[in-house]
XYZ file of C-alpha atoms in Angstrom:
584
model
C 139.774 66.515 79.295
C 140.252 68.631 76.294
C 143.935 68.030 76.726
C 143.299 64.198 76.635
C 141.186 64.316 73.459
C 143.547 66.079 71.495
C 146.341 64.179 72.429
C 144.560 61.078 71.745
C 143.304 62.375 68.403
C 146.765 63.053 67.423
C 148.172 59.890 68.091
C 145.333 58.197 66.572
C 146.188 60.130 63.697
C 149.661 59.064 63.992
C 148.832 55.272 63.602
C 146.605 56.047 60.647
C 149.475 57.774 58.943
C 151.518 54.451 58.914
C 151.460 51.848 55.860
C 149.096 49.461 57.786
C 149.889 46.751 60.204
C 152.838 45.382 58.389
C 154.710 48.620 58.543
C 157.338 48.438 61.603
C 156.758 52.224 62.121
C 153.369 51.435 63.465
C 154.675 49.761 66.667
C 155.683 53.117 68.342
C 152.600 54.828 68.039
C 150.403 52.246 68.886
C 152.195 51.725 72.283
C 151.836 55.465 72.688
C 147.983 55.188 71.816
C 147.938 52.406 74.397
C 149.028 54.595 77.325
C 146.011 57.218 76.517
C 143.701 54.451 77.183
C 144.823 54.199 80.649
C 145.004 57.917 81.076
C 141.511 58.234 79.745
C 139.960 55.968 82.401
C 141.854 57.642 85.340
C 140.677 60.979 83.988
C 137.119 59.647 83.888
C 137.369 58.563 87.415
C 138.302 62.105 88.581
C 135.452 63.827 86.694
C 132.458 64.946 88.810
C 130.048 64.929 86.304
C 128.755 61.394 85.612
C 127.619 62.188 82.109
C 131.124 63.864 80.797
C 132.746 60.880 82.911
C 130.730 58.054 80.971
C 131.551 59.887 77.628
C 135.402 59.845 78.580
C 135.386 56.272 79.551
C 133.262 55.290 76.397
C 135.724 57.013 74.188
C 138.688 55.489 76.185
C 137.315 51.892 75.727
C 136.822 52.517 72.199
C 140.374 53.435 71.645
C 141.414 50.647 73.944
C 139.799 47.788 71.918
C 141.187 49.315 68.597
C 144.800 49.366 70.030
C 144.268 45.575 71.264
C 143.449 44.482 67.834
C 145.812 46.507 65.962
C 148.646 45.486 67.943
C 147.797 41.904 67.398
C 147.600 42.662 63.605
C 150.917 44.197 63.753
C 152.527 41.478 65.378
C 150.775 39.058 62.806
C 152.078 40.935 60.061
C 155.788 41.904 61.108
C 158.442 40.839 58.898
C 159.879 37.374 60.130
C 163.332 35.794 60.025
C 163.247 32.626 57.677
C 166.016 29.939 57.034
C 166.432 27.090 54.716
C 168.643 25.563 52.264
C 168.085 28.620 49.948
C 167.711 31.378 52.464
C 169.925 32.547 55.390
C 168.861 32.942 58.594
C 168.797 36.679 58.525
C 166.443 36.741 55.151
C 163.358 38.622 56.356
C 160.137 37.249 55.030
C 156.393 38.000 55.621
C 153.186 36.239 54.591
C 151.260 38.635 52.049
C 147.985 36.297 52.549
C 148.005 36.936 56.422
C 148.569 40.444 55.744
C 145.716 40.753 53.134
C 143.367 38.762 55.435
C 144.150 41.005 58.610
C 143.781 44.039 56.526
C 140.436 42.889 55.234
C 139.598 42.032 59.186
C 140.538 45.607 60.412
C 138.517 47.332 57.483
C 135.408 45.085 58.163
C 135.643 45.851 62.076
C 135.851 49.572 61.038
C 132.770 49.396 58.846
C 130.952 47.244 61.883
C 131.887 50.295 64.250
C 130.420 52.742 62.113
C 127.246 50.656 61.457
C 126.871 47.621 63.410
C 124.462 45.493 61.346
C 123.469 41.794 60.993
C 125.295 42.009 57.735
C 128.333 43.738 58.994
C 128.667 41.390 62.041
C 128.214 38.467 59.557
C 131.565 40.040 57.465
C 133.368 40.417 60.797
C 132.792 36.848 61.660
C 133.587 35.505 58.136
C 137.064 37.376 58.104
C 137.906 36.255 61.892
C 137.127 32.692 60.672
C 139.272 32.805 57.658
C 142.431 34.361 59.701
C 141.769 31.958 62.341
C 142.040 28.894 60.090
C 145.482 30.075 58.475
C 148.354 28.258 59.925
C 150.876 31.427 60.057
C 151.950 32.479 63.315
C 149.985 35.258 64.996
C 146.984 34.773 62.601
C 144.932 32.785 65.022
C 146.047 35.515 68.067
C 144.461 38.057 65.875
C 141.076 36.466 65.521
C 141.278 35.835 69.468
C 141.682 39.228 70.289
C 138.776 40.357 68.085
C 137.019 37.678 69.509
C 137.638 39.069 73.091
C 136.510 42.760 72.181
C 133.843 42.138 69.772
C 132.259 38.892 71.251
C 132.250 39.708 74.906
C 129.270 38.749 77.161
C 125.940 40.466 76.058
C 123.922 39.393 78.963
C 125.023 40.166 82.757
C 122.959 39.141 85.817
C 124.129 40.017 89.336
C 122.080 38.778 92.361
C 122.793 39.862 95.837
C 122.875 37.718 98.884
C 120.032 39.530 100.338
C 117.737 39.051 97.656
C 118.069 35.621 97.313
C 117.359 35.195 100.734
C 114.015 36.938 100.474
C 113.061 34.351 98.346
C 113.923 31.284 100.283
C 111.311 29.562 102.630
C 109.866 31.628 105.494
C 110.400 30.310 108.955
C 108.461 27.282 109.954
C 107.270 26.068 112.980
C 105.867 22.528 113.575
C 104.915 20.398 117.013
C 104.086 16.887 117.514
C 105.037 13.624 119.336
C 108.790 12.379 119.483
C 110.073 8.732 120.157
C 113.511 7.860 120.099
C 116.288 5.958 121.678
C 119.200 7.585 123.758
C 121.576 5.238 125.101
C 119.490 2.274 124.290
C 116.599 3.632 126.314
C 113.402 4.687 124.818
C 112.452 8.244 124.980
C 109.099 9.650 124.435
C 107.331 13.000 124.532
C 106.203 16.055 122.624
C 108.654 18.695 120.617
C 108.793 21.913 118.828
C 110.835 22.604 116.030
C 111.420 26.191 114.754
C 113.288 26.453 111.521
C 114.690 29.069 109.122
C 116.653 29.019 105.959
C 119.295 31.533 104.829
C 122.251 31.423 102.516
C 125.926 32.281 102.595
C 128.122 33.451 99.473
C 131.436 31.391 99.253
C 133.833 33.381 97.029
C 134.974 31.837 93.923
C 136.349 33.453 90.763
C 135.239 30.824 88.534
C 131.725 29.383 89.818
C 128.735 30.533 91.525
C 129.202 28.928 94.860
C 126.828 29.082 97.835
C 125.672 27.513 101.151
C 122.120 26.853 101.970
C 122.178 27.799 105.848
C 119.331 25.890 107.987
C 119.197 27.045 111.380
C 116.885 25.325 113.603
C 115.613 25.408 117.268
C 114.115 22.296 119.291
C 112.228 22.243 122.624
C 111.151 19.363 123.981
C 109.343 17.565 126.800
C 110.300 13.931 127.244
C 110.091 11.121 129.566
C 113.171 8.227 129.284
C 111.933 5.130 130.973
C 114.238 2.487 132.513
C 112.730 -0.263 134.506
C 111.082 1.071 137.446
C 112.474 4.709 136.800
C 110.932 7.664 134.599
C 113.098 10.546 134.025
C 111.049 13.541 132.815
C 113.441 16.152 131.353
C 113.002 19.333 129.562
C 115.866 20.227 126.743
C 116.417 23.289 124.126
C 118.643 22.223 121.238
C 119.822 24.378 118.345
C 121.547 23.184 114.980
C 122.730 24.503 111.859
C 123.198 22.732 108.512
C 125.123 23.626 105.595
C 124.082 22.598 102.207
C 126.784 23.279 99.564
C 125.521 23.903 96.028
C 127.691 25.000 92.697
C 126.659 26.434 89.520
C 129.374 25.737 87.037
C 130.028 25.438 83.022
C 128.702 21.849 83.555
C 125.591 22.779 85.333
C 124.350 22.411 89.007
C 125.941 20.463 91.581
C 125.133 19.545 95.354
C 127.519 18.586 98.290
C 126.361 16.739 101.093
C 124.598 18.651 104.028
C 126.963 18.796 107.074
C 126.160 20.610 110.377
C 126.448 21.058 114.119
C 124.157 21.032 116.964
C 124.122 22.010 120.674
C 121.784 20.601 123.394
C 120.902 21.756 127.002
C 118.632 19.602 129.052
C 117.327 19.499 132.689
C 116.028 16.788 134.606
C 112.685 18.174 135.467
C 111.558 15.364 137.707
C 112.134 11.443 138.757
C 109.404 9.077 139.533
C 109.952 5.439 140.271
C 107.577 2.493 141.123
C 108.927 2.836 144.805
C 107.695 6.500 145.113
C 105.154 5.336 147.671
C 107.647 3.770 150.252
C 109.613 6.765 152.055
C 113.001 5.387 152.405
C 113.153 3.210 149.295
C 111.559 5.846 147.118
C 114.014 8.577 147.900
C 116.801 6.161 147.451
C 115.882 5.282 143.996
C 115.310 8.730 142.959
C 118.925 9.535 144.153
C 120.071 6.605 142.386
C 118.521 7.401 139.147
C 119.555 11.140 139.484
C 123.446 9.992 139.923
C 123.070 8.051 136.820
C 121.525 10.487 134.997
C 124.211 13.022 135.732
C 127.274 10.265 135.185
C 125.853 9.789 131.511
C 124.725 13.124 131.100
C 127.713 14.079 128.549
C 127.338 10.830 126.697
C 123.699 11.408 126.054
C 124.204 14.760 124.941
C 126.782 13.764 122.345
C 124.382 11.220 121.198
C 121.154 13.556 120.892
C 123.378 15.959 119.227
C 124.536 13.269 116.437
C 121.048 12.556 115.960
C 119.670 16.113 115.551
C 122.292 16.652 113.020
C 121.813 13.618 111.092
C 118.084 14.062 110.972
C 118.348 17.444 109.770
C 120.970 16.758 107.225
C 118.539 13.938 105.779
C 115.712 16.353 105.659
C 118.100 18.998 104.248
C 119.196 16.763 101.750
C 115.646 15.328 100.668
C 113.977 18.888 100.365
C 116.514 21.199 98.753
C 117.772 18.841 95.923
C 114.477 17.996 94.325
C 113.569 21.733 94.540
C 116.590 22.921 93.220
C 116.835 20.335 90.251
C 113.348 21.382 89.399
C 114.041 24.901 89.367
C 117.074 24.205 87.241
C 114.848 22.248 85.038
C 112.394 25.082 84.625
C 115.149 27.603 83.721
C 116.751 25.237 81.278
C 113.529 24.304 79.606
C 112.031 28.069 79.436
C 115.213 29.957 79.025
C 118.281 28.301 77.982
C 116.674 25.513 75.494
C 114.756 28.034 73.609
C 117.993 29.814 73.019
C 119.628 26.820 71.889
C 116.774 26.112 69.502
C 117.097 29.476 68.163
C 120.760 28.883 67.362
C 122.191 31.308 69.582
C 124.833 29.300 71.117
C 124.369 30.456 74.894
C 127.355 30.365 76.689
C 128.292 31.312 80.014
C 131.550 33.329 79.600
C 132.115 34.036 83.462
C 130.655 32.948 86.555
C 131.780 34.775 89.774
C 130.875 34.602 93.394
C 132.011 37.506 95.864
C 130.966 37.626 99.687
C 127.708 39.318 98.838
C 126.975 38.812 95.281
C 126.874 35.921 92.471
C 127.220 37.208 88.966
C 126.829 35.684 85.221
C 128.026 37.025 82.206
C 126.458 35.035 79.181
C 126.832 35.464 75.541
C 124.099 34.811 73.221
C 125.675 34.935 69.478
C 125.252 32.119 66.924
C 127.370 31.395 63.947
C 127.994 34.410 61.665
C 126.915 36.861 64.841
C 128.926 39.306 67.296
C 127.931 40.009 70.665
C 128.597 42.998 72.975
C 131.610 45.401 72.191
C 130.935 48.660 74.151
C 130.836 49.306 77.971
C 128.014 48.257 80.180
C 126.087 50.712 82.558
C 127.406 50.247 86.015
C 124.548 48.720 88.285
C 123.912 50.566 91.517
C 125.916 49.825 94.789
C 122.819 49.001 96.586
C 121.082 46.903 94.002
C 119.627 43.569 95.297
C 119.413 42.288 91.312
C 120.960 44.130 88.254
C 120.486 42.926 84.572
C 122.451 44.399 81.838
C 121.169 43.553 78.418
C 123.283 44.348 75.184
C 121.256 44.963 71.859
C 123.041 42.542 70.391
C 121.413 39.674 72.328
C 118.006 40.706 71.088
C 118.946 41.530 67.516
C 120.784 37.826 67.304
C 117.567 36.436 68.381
C 115.440 38.558 66.104
C 117.955 37.234 63.181
C 117.213 33.768 64.199
C 113.290 34.148 64.339
C 113.239 33.696 60.660
C 111.192 36.665 59.650
C 113.461 37.973 56.835
C 111.343 37.592 53.452
C 108.263 35.951 55.245
C 104.638 36.943 54.935
C 102.765 36.768 58.205
C 99.266 38.249 59.958
C 100.097 40.127 63.056
C 98.753 37.326 65.232
C 100.929 34.827 63.664
C 104.036 37.397 64.307
C 103.103 37.399 67.998
C 102.591 33.426 68.105
C 105.924 32.896 66.492
C 107.871 35.043 68.615
C 106.225 33.381 71.774
C 106.613 29.832 70.086
C 110.421 30.357 69.733
C 110.793 31.627 73.190
C 108.613 28.882 74.914
C 106.330 31.321 76.186
C 102.313 31.221 76.348
C 101.205 33.485 73.650
C 99.451 36.711 74.667
C 97.423 38.291 72.199
C 95.902 41.661 73.053
C 92.313 42.240 71.761
C 92.757 45.318 69.850
C 95.547 43.975 67.511
C 94.468 44.369 63.976
C 94.132 40.683 63.385
C 93.219 41.083 59.397
C 96.647 42.791 58.538
C 99.199 40.974 56.883
C 102.901 42.065 56.863
C 105.755 40.777 54.392
C 109.096 41.307 55.961
C 112.268 42.582 54.068
C 115.098 40.184 53.009
C 117.519 42.012 55.159
C 117.283 43.303 58.807
C 113.507 43.174 59.138
C 113.599 43.919 62.748
C 116.420 45.721 64.724
C 116.813 47.048 68.300
C 118.625 50.077 69.275
C 119.411 51.027 73.027
C 121.005 54.678 72.667
C 120.302 58.178 74.255
C 117.903 56.926 77.102
C 115.569 55.277 74.454
C 115.204 51.838 72.989
C 114.461 52.059 69.251
C 112.577 49.590 67.407
C 112.849 49.572 63.416
C 110.667 47.350 61.146
C 111.641 46.981 57.530
C 108.696 45.829 55.468
C 108.359 45.099 51.770
C 104.711 45.122 52.053
C 101.654 45.473 54.627
C 98.194 44.802 53.452
C 94.729 45.272 55.242
C 91.229 44.935 53.767
C 92.401 45.229 49.856
C 94.540 48.031 50.671
C 98.424 47.531 50.420
C 101.373 49.958 51.087
C 104.796 48.732 49.764
C 108.538 49.351 51.128
C 107.429 50.872 54.697
C 110.009 51.599 57.404
C 108.650 51.593 60.835
C 110.336 53.319 63.692
C 108.947 53.633 67.250
C 110.890 54.723 70.417
C 110.207 53.427 73.831
C 111.411 54.993 76.868
C 112.261 52.533 80.454
C 110.434 53.921 83.129
C 110.514 52.899 86.867
C 107.226 51.682 88.013
C 107.329 50.780 91.483
C 108.987 47.080 91.653
C 108.508 46.946 87.763
C 110.171 48.482 84.736
C 108.104 49.605 81.865
C 108.736 50.451 78.128
C 106.626 53.293 77.434
C 106.284 54.375 74.022
C 107.885 57.948 73.271
C 106.440 60.235 70.701
C 104.336 59.038 67.864
C 105.315 55.908 65.353
C 107.187 57.384 62.555
C 106.791 56.140 59.058
C 109.051 56.388 56.103
C 110.738 54.306 53.128
C 109.925 54.626 49.427
C 106.218 53.554 49.892
C 105.506 56.433 52.207
C 106.781 59.471 50.395
C 105.828 61.586 53.087
C 102.115 60.895 52.546
C 100.072 61.111 55.696
C 98.302 57.490 55.369
C 95.686 57.729 58.347
C 94.927 54.147 57.834
C 98.541 53.007 57.878
C 99.016 54.981 60.973
C 95.951 53.398 62.569
C 97.447 50.099 61.896
C 100.689 50.781 63.629
C 99.332 52.713 66.543
C 97.357 49.744 67.496
C 100.428 47.321 66.994
C 102.558 49.952 68.938
C 99.837 51.206 71.334
C 100.791 54.283 73.654
C 98.421 52.978 76.068
C 99.830 49.317 76.376
C 103.486 49.766 77.936
C 105.914 46.762 77.669
C 106.913 45.136 81.359
C 110.313 44.195 81.458
C 110.407 41.729 84.530
C 108.348 38.735 85.201
C 104.895 39.535 86.719
C 105.337 36.566 89.558
C 108.603 38.377 90.600
C 107.341 41.737 91.067
C 104.427 40.525 92.376
C 105.918 38.389 95.233
C 104.898 39.707 98.549
C 108.233 38.643 100.067
C 109.778 41.585 97.710
C 106.822 43.918 98.960
C 109.489 46.645 100.141
C 111.826 46.112 96.669
C 111.662 49.000 93.859
C 113.035 49.481 90.616
C 115.810 51.875 91.014
C 117.713 51.895 87.456
C 116.242 51.762 83.927
C 119.285 53.046 81.665
C 119.198 52.744 77.705
C 122.828 53.940 76.501
C 125.437 53.097 74.409
C 123.757 49.413 73.298
C 122.925 48.366 76.809
C 119.651 48.272 78.363
C 120.471 48.081 82.188
C 117.619 47.368 85.288
C 118.233 47.053 88.780
C 116.056 46.672 91.827
C 116.837 47.700 95.355
C 115.310 48.360 98.742
C 114.503 52.127 98.952
C 116.468 53.950 101.534
C 113.504 54.995 103.169
C 112.495 51.438 103.890
C 115.587 50.451 105.650
C 115.665 50.306 109.617
C 117.076 53.345 111.263
C 118.382 53.930 114.486
C 115.816 56.275 117.031
C 116.748 59.763 116.568
C 115.514 63.031 114.204
C 113.668 61.872 110.988
C 115.901 61.557 108.085
C 115.537 63.948 105.440
C 114.539 63.106 101.636
C 116.676 61.119 99.801
C 119.117 62.800 97.152
C 118.010 62.645 93.783
C 119.616 59.824 91.992
C 122.394 60.664 89.421
C 122.972 59.202 85.932
C 124.774 56.108 86.118
C 128.493 55.844 84.614
C 129.491 52.988 82.275
C 132.079 50.547 82.508
C 133.440 47.423 80.410
């Protein structure tokens, strides 16, 4: 690892020693530095210690995004041949405005890398926009490359097939009378239908595609009447219905349900109006049995078709309203509040594999950036995993409109809840008489680093019962912890106060206020209560709660000891989980 680090630093120095993106001599060291990125990723894969491997991978990706941008900048600023009435075809020329705009963008990027504040992101976005608007060849490529690496998706959700199946309707059994016509003859009797629902993921690189699978078994006892003859039968049928469902950038779409069925029936008894006549009754029963056998295949095909058609109609009628209502609930409670905040939610990538559906979403409005660091890896056995980059939360905080505003604590909570379209929940012990005046710049920021979620509030003033404090910076850290099926943010250490208005004084009243606002005995749950409380997920537990490199990662899985094991010696205790490494 040391050899790779020293060599990479030397090559970075060689790039920095050039005269900038317009220097033709920058091409060779950039190529060499790009090779170090692949070497670093390969090295990380060979390192046994996950913490060291994560550090190497993070460093390699940091070099990688710079190499990509620097190469695009070098291509945009390289001298170009020009031809015209006054210039020969070999005359070299370059665009000074493009070079200046490119250098300005590179400078703002490095400042953002050093301190990823909202103001720094706005400057990067402005420099990108200015460069993208230029008509010079290569200018738009630089802006696009920066967008690829600094406007990457900042929310990722992956759902395993097994998790989705747990939330589907449970097996149902219903019994009742039946009346039908088969081969034009009336059939009546009783039936029992047992039905279960599953799901199959359909691999697709650009959409979330799945098929709802409805498996059913029908057992029946029937009587078919034809003139003086009544045929008593017992039958067992099975059917499978597939209902396609697709989630794409255009929304939710359904396909028509299709299916197959198989049916086996047994003639249990034949009764005729002539049964009291010994010879005639026997003859009529024999004729009826022969006719039954002769038309058995045709009747079976018709019965199978009727079973499939009826089941398809029922599945179409039951699933489409349910999923449309679910989609509307997600839109109203999740998507629309983000749109109203101006975060411009965009599904950057949707993908389906044989067992997992993944959505990668970007939340960033005008003048904002998104993720640019490698996200933590989800556990291999995760049923549900969520990775949230701090930029998604900070972008939302910027849109709350707190900057320069004066609010009571109750108004603060209500404003956040209203903007997110969730019912306000006001703890009884909140200091209702307190008013806070937020600073004009970055009043509220979140950072996910070193295993903690750091919250920073910058206040111009805070007032309580004729007492006022000015220029206060409040910092509090939360540690994500596993708690059964839930992940909680528990306060780590005391609330720290700083700023010009604090000046190192021990303000007991001020600390009491923030002690109530960020109460240690009031952890913050991260997963919805109706999800973790669902009895169908009773054996599912939170197995990952990681805060690192700008990301907060959560995952649910079924514990190893809860899985079915073959008969034999009792398994030993599970190995202690190692720290998760990260990837882009």
